CSV table of C-alpha atoms in Angstrom, one decimal:
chain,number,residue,atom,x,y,z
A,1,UNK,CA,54.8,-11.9,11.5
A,2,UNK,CA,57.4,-9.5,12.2
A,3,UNK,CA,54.5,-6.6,11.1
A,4,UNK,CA,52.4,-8.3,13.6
A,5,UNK,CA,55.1,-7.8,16.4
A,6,UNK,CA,55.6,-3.9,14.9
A,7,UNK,CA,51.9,-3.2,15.1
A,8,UNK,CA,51.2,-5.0,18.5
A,9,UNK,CA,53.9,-3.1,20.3
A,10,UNK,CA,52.8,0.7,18.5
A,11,UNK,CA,49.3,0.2,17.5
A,12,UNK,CA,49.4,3.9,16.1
A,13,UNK,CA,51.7,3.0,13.5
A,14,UNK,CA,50.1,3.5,10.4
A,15,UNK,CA,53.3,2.3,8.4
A,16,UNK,CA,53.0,-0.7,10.3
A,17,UNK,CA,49.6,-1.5,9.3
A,18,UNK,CA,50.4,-0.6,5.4
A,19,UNK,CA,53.1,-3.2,5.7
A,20,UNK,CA,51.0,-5.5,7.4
A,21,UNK,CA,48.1,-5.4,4.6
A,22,UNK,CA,50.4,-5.6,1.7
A,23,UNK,CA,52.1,-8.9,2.9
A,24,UNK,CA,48.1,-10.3,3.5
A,25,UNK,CA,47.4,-8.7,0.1
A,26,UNK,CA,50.4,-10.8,-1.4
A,27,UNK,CA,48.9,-13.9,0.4
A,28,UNK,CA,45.8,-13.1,-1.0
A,29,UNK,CA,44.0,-12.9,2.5
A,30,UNK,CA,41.8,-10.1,1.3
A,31,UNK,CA,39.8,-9.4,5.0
A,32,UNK,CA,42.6,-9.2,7.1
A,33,UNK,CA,44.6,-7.0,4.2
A,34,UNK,CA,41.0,-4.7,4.4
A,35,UNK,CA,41.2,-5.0,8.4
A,36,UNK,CA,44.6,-4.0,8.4
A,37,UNK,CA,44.1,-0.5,6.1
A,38,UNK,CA,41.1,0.3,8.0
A,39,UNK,CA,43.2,1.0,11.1
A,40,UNK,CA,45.1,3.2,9.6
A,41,UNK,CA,42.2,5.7,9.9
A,42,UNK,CA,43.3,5.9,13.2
A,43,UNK,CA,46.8,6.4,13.1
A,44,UNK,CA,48.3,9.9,13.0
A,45,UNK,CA,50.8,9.2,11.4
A,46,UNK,CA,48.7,8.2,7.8
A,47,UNK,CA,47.1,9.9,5.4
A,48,UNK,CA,43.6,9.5,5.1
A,49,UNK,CA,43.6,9.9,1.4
A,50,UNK,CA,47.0,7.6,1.0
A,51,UNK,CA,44.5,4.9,3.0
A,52,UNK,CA,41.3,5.6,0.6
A,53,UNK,CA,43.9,4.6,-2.2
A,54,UNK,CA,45.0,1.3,-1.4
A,55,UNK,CA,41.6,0.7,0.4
A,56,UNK,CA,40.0,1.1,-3.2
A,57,UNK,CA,42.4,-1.9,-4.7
A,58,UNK,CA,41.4,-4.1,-1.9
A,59,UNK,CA,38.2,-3.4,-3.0
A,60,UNK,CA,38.1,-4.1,-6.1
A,61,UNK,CA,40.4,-7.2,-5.3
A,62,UNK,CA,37.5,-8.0,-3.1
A,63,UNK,CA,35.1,-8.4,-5.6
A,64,UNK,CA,37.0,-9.5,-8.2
A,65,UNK,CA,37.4,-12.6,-6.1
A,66,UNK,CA,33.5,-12.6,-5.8
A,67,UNK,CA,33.9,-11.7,-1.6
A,68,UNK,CA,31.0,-9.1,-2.0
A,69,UNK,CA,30.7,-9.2,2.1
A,70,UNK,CA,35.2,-7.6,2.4
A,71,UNK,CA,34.3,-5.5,-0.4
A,72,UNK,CA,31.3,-3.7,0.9
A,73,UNK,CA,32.8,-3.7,4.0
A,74,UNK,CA,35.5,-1.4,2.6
A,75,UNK,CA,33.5,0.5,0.7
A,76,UNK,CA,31.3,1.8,3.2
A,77,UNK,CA,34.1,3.1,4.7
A,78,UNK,CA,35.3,5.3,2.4
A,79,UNK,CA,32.6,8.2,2.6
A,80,UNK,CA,33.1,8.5,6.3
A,81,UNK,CA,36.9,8.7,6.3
A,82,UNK,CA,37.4,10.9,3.6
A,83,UNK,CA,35.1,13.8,1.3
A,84,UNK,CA,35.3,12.2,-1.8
A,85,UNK,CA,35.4,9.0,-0.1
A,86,UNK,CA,31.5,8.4,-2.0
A,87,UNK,CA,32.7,9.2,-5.3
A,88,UNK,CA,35.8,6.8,-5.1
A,89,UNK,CA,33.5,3.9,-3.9
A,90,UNK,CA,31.2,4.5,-6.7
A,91,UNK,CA,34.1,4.1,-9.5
A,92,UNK,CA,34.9,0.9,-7.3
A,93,UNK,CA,31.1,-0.1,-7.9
A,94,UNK,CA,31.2,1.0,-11.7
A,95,UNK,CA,29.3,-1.4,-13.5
A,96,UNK,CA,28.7,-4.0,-11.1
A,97,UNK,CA,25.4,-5.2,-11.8
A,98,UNK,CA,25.0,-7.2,-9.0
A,99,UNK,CA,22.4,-6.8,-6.2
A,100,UNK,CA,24.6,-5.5,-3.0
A,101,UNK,CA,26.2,-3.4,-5.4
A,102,UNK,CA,23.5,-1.8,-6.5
A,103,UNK,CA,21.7,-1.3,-3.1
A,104,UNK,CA,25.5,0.1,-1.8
A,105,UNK,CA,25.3,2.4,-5.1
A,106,UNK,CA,21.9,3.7,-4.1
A,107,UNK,CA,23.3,4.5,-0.2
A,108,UNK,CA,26.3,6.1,-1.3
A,109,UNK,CA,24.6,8.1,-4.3
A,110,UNK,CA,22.1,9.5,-1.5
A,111,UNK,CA,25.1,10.5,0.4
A,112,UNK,CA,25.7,12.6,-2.3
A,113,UNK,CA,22.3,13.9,-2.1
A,114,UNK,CA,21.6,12.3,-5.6
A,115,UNK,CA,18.7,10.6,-4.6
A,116,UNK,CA,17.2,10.7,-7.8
A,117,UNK,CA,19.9,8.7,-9.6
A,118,UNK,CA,19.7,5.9,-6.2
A,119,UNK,CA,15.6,5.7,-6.9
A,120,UNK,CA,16.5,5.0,-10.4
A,121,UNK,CA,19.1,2.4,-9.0
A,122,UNK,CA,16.9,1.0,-6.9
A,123,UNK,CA,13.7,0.9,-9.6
A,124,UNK,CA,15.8,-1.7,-11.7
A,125,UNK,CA,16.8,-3.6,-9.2
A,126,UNK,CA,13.5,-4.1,-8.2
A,127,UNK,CA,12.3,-5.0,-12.1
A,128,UNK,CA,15.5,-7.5,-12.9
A,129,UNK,CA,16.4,-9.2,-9.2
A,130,UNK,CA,13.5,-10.8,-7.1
A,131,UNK,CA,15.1,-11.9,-4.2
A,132,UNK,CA,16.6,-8.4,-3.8
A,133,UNK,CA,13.3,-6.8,-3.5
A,134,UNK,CA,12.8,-6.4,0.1
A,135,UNK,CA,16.3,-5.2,0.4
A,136,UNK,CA,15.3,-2.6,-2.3
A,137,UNK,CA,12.1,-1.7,-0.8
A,138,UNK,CA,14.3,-1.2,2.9
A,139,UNK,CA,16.6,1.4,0.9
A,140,UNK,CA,13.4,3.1,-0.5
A,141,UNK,CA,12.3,3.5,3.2
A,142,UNK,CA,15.5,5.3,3.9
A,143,UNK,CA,15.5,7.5,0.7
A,144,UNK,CA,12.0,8.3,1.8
A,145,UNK,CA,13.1,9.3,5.4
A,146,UNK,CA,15.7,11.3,4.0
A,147,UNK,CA,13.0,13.4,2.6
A,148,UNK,CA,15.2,13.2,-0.5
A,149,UNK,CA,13.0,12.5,-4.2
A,150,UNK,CA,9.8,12.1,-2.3
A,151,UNK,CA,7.5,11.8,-5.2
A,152,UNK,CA,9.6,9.5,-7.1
A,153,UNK,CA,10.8,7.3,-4.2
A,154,UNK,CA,7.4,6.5,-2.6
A,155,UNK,CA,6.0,5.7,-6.4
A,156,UNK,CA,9.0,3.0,-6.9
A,157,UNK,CA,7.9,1.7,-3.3
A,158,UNK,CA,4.8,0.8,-3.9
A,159,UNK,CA,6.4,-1.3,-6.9
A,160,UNK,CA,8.4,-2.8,-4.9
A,161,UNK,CA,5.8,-3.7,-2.4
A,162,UNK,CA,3.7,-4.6,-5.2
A,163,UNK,CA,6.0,-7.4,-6.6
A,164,UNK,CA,6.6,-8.1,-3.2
A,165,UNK,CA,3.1,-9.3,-3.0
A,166,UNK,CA,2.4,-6.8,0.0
A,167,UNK,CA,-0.7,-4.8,-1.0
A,168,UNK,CA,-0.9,-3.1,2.3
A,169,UNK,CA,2.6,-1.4,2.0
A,170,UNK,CA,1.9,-0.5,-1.8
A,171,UNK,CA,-1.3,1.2,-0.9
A,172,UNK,CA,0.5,3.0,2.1
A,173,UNK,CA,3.1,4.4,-0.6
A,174,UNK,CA,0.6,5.2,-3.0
A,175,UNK,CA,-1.6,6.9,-0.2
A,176,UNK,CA,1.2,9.5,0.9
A,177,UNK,CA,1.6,9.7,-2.6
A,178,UNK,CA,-1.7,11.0,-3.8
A,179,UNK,CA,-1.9,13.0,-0.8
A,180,UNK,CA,2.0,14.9,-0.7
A,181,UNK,CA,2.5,15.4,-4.6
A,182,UNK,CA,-0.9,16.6,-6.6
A,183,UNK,CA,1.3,16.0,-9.6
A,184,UNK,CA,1.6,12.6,-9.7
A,185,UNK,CA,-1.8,11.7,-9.2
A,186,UNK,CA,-3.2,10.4,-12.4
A,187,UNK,CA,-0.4,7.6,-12.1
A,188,UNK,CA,-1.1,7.1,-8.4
A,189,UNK,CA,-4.3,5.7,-9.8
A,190,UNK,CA,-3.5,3.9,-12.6
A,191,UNK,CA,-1.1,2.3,-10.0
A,192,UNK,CA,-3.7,1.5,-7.7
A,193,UNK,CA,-6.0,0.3,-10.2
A,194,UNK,CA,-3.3,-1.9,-11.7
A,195,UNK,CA,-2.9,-3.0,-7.9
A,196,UNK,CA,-6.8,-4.0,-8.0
A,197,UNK,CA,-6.3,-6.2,-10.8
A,198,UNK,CA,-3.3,-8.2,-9.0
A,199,UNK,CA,-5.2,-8.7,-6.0
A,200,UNK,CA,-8.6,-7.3,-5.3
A,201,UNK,CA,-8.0,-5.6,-1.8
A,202,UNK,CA,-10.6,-3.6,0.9
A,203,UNK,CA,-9.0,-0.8,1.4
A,204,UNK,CA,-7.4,-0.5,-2.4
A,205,UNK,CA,-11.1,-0.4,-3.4
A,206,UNK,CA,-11.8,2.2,-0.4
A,207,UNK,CA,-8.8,4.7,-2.0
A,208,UNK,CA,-10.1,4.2,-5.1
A,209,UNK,CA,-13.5,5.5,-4.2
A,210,UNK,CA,-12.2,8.4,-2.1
A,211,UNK,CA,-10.1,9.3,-5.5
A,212,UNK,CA,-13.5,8.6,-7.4
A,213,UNK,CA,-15.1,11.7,-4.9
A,214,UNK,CA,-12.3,13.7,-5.6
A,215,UNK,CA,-13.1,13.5,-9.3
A,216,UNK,CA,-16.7,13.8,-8.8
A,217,UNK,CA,-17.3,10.6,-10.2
A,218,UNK,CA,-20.6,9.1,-7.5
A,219,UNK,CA,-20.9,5.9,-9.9
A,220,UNK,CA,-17.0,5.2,-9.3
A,221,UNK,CA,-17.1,5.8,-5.6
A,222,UNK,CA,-20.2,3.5,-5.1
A,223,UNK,CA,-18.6,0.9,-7.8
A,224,UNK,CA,-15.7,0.9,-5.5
A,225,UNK,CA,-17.6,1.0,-1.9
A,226,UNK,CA,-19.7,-2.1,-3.1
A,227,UNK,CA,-16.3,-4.4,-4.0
A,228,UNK,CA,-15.0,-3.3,-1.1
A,229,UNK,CA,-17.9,-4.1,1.5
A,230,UNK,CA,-18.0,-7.6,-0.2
A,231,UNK,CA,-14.6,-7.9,0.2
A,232,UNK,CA,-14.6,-7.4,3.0
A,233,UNK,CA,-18.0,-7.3,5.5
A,234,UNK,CA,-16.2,-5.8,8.9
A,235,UNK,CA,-15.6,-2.2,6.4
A,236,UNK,CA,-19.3,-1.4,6.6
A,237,UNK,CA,-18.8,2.1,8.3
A,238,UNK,CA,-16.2,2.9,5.5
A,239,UNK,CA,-18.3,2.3,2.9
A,240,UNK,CA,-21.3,3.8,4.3
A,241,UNK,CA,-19.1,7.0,4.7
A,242,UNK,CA,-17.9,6.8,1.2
A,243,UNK,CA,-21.3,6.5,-0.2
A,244,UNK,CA,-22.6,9.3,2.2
A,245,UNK,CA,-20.3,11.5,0.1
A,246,UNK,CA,-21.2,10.2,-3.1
A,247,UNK,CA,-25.2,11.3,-2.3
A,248,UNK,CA,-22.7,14.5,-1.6
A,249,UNK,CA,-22.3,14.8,-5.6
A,250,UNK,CA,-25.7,13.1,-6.9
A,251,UNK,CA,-28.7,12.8,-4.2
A,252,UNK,CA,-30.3,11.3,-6.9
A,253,UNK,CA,-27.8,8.7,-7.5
A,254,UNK,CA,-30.1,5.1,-8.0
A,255,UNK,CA,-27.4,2.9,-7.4
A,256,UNK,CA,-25.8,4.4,-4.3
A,257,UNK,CA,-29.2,5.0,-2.8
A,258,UNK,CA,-29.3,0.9,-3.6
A,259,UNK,CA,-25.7,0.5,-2.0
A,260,UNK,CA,-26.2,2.2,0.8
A,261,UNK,CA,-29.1,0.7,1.5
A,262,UNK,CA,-27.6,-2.9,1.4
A,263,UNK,CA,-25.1,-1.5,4.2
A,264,UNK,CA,-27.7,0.5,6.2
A,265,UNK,CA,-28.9,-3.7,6.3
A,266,UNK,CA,-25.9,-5.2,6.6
A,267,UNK,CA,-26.0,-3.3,10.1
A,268,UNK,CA,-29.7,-3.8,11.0
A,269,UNK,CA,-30.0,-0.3,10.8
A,270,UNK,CA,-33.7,-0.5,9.0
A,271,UNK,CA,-35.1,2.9,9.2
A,272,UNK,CA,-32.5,4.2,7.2
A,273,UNK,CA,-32.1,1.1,4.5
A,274,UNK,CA,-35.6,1.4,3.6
A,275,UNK,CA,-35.5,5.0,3.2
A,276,UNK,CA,-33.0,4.8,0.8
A,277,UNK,CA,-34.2,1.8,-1.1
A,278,UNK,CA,-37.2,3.4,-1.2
A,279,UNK,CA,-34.8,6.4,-3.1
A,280,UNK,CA,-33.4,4.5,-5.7
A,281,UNK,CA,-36.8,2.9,-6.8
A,282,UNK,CA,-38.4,5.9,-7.2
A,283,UNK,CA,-35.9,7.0,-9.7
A,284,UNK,CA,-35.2,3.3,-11.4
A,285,UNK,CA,-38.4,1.5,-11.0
A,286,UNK,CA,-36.2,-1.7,-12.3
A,287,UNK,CA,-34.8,-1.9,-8.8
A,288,UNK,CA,-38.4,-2.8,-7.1
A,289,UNK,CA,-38.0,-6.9,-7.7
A,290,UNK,CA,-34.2,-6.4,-6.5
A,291,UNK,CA,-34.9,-4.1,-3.4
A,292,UNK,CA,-37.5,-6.6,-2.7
A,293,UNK,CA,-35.1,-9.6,-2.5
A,294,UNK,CA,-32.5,-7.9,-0.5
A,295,UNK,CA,-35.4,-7.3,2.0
A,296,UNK,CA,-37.3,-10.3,2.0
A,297,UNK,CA,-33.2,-11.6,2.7
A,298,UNK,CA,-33.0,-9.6,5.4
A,299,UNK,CA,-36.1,-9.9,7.0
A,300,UNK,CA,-35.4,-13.0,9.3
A,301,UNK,CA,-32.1,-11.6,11.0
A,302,UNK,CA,-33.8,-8.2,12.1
A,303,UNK,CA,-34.8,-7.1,15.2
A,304,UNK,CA,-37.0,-4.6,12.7
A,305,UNK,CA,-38.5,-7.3,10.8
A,306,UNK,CA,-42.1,-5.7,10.9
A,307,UNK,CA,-40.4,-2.4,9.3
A,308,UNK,CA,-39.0,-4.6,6.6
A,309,UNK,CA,-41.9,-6.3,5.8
A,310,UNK,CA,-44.0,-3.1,5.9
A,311,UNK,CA,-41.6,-2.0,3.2
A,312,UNK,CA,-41.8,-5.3,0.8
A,313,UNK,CA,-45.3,-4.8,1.0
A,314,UNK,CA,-45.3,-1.3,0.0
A,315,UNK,CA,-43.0,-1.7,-2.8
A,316,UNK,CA,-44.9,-5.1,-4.2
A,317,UNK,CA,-47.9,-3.0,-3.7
A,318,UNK,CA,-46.7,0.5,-5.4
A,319,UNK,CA,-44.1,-0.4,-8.2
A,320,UNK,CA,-44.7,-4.3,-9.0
A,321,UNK,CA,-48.3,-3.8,-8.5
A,322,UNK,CA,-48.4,-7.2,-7.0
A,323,UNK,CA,-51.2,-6.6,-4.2
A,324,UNK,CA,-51.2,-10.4,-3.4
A,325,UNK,CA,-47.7,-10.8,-2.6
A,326,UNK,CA,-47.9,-7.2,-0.5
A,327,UNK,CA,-50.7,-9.3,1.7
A,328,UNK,CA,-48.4,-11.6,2.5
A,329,UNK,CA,-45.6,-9.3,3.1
A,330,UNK,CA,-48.3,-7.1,5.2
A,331,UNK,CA,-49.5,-10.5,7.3
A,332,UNK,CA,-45.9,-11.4,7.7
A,333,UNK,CA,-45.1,-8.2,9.3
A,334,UNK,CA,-48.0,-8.3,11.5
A,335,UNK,CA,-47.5,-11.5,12.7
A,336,UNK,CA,-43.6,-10.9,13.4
A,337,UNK,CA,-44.7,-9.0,16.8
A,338,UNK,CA,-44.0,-5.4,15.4
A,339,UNK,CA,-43.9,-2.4,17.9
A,340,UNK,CA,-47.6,-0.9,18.3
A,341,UNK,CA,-46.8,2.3,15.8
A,342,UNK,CA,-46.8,-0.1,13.0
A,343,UNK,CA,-49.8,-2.0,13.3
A,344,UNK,CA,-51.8,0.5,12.0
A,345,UNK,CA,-49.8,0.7,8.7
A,346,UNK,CA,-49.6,-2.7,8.2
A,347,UNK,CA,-53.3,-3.5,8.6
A,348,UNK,CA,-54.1,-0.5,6.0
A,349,UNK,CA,-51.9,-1.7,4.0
A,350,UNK,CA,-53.3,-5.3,3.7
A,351,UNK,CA,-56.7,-3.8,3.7
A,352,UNK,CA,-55.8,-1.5,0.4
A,353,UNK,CA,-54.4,-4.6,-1.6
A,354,UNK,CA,-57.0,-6.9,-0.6
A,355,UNK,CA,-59.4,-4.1,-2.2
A,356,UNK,CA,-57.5,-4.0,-5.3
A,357,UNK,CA,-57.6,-7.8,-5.3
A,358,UNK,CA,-61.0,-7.8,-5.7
């Protein structure tokens, strides 16, 4: 009480305030001991050093006692009140295992521009505490905006988004990844892969493709563009462009001719869906019963349905050699009300299976 009435009448009394703390400290009020050596930062009369001193053994009282809130609270301090003041709060920290400890370890080992050694930190806190991930991702993010262990903190990220269940964030990381560091690559993609395995995801399966063009691999990037079209329908124009560049590294590519083709439907865009079905039957004649279906499918949604059915009917009639199921695929066309250009292949087409009918 009487340090109270010393401090209240010359609150620059650093000497007041060191009294002051030590009789809370005694009394084992720990905050209002910390509150009390925290002011002396702004008394002239105090050393800032003689301050970081006995602010580190309320510290360490602090946690001791379990009161992780006072003993962060403290420890924060030190690095803007004095130089070494990160180093001192570190030998505080030591060992301390515990989740706040180890996120305050990571902060203060970036203010030494270690960021390596916070990403490590950080890394195994994300492997050994689960509710401390998204407080482990949030001092990734701020590694990463520090522009401090790029490669390294955007990699242990995507780990943390990934047990975090957030797929969108993971791939973010990995994305800036793959595109900042051309040395981490190959793990970029076993990351993403492994990501594909946890939860099949769009737009995982849409990097993965792009990473498949990259290593000219066309059967990857249309393995990839397929998952991720049934995955979801609304990425059609992604996957169409995907599969554009895949013809990019084989035009003779059966089964991206095939997957384009499915696409090319999926958006009534016929002229271009039979062209390439047509494509990828010429080179795998296996396809003709398959290409078929998907048309015969598709037939009844289209405003081109006289298109379609002009193409079922050419493929039953060139590759299946089924002329009496291309009849019916050529009468079906002609009776769907096709534009005037068609009629006359259609009705030459009937006319040619019904003579190799008989």
């Amino acid at each position: 009480e009487r340090f109270d009435l010393i401090v209240n009448e010359r609150a620059d009394f650093g000497a007041g305030y060191r009294g002051r703390a030590l009789c809370l400290f005694e009394l084992e009020r720990i905050p209002e001991a910390a509150d009390s050596h925290l002011r002396r930062f702004r008394c002239r009369d105090d050393h800032p050093g003689s301050v970081a001193t006995d602010l580190e053994q309320i510290a360490r009282a602090a946690l001791d006692k379990n009161d992780i809130e006072t003993g962060t609270r403290v420890l924060e301090q030190l690095p803007d009140q004095v130089s070494d003041g990160a180093e001192r709060a570190i030998k505080v920290i030591g060992d301390d295992d515990r989740a706040p400890m180890l996120i305050l370890r990571s902060r203060l080992l970036l203010h030494l521009n270690r960021a390596g050694d916070a990403v490590r930190t950080l890394v195994e806190l994300v492997r050994t505490d689960e509710k401390s991930r998204p407080q482990a991702a949030k001092a990734l993010e701020a590694i990463i905006e520090s522009g401090q262990a790029r490669p390294e903190a955007d990699f242990a990220l995507s780990q943390a988004h990934e047990a975090l269940d957030s797929t969108p964030n993971a791939l973010a990381a990995l994305v800036r990844l793959y595109e900042d560091d051309i040395t981490s690559k190959e793990n970029v993609v076993r990351a993403a892969q492994q990501l594909v395995v946890k939860a099949d995801d769009a737009e995982v399966r849409l990097f993965l493709g792009r990473v498949c063009i990259d290593m000219r691999d066309a059967n990857g990037a249309t393995e990839h563009a397929v998952h991720a079209r049934r995955l979801r329908p609304g990425a059609r124009r992604e996957c169409v462009a995907l599969l554009r560049r895949a013809l990019e590294l084989d035009a003779y590519n059966p089964g991206t001719h095939f997957a384009i083709a499915e696409a090319y439907l999926a958006g009534d865009q016929a002229d271009d869906a039979v062209r390439h079905l047509r494509s990828s039957v010429e080179v795998e004649r296996s396809r003709a019963r398959e290409a078929i279906r998907v048309l015969e499918e598709a037939a009844p949604r289209s405003k081109n349905q006289g298109l379609i059915w002009l193409a079922v009917g050419t493929t039953y009639a060139d590759f299946v050699k089924d002329h009496k199921s291309a009849v019916q695929s050529y009468t079906n066309g002609l009776e769907s009300s096709p534009p005037e250009e068609l009629h006359v292949p259609l009705l030459l087409g009937r006319g040619d299976s019904y003579a190799k009918l008989k």
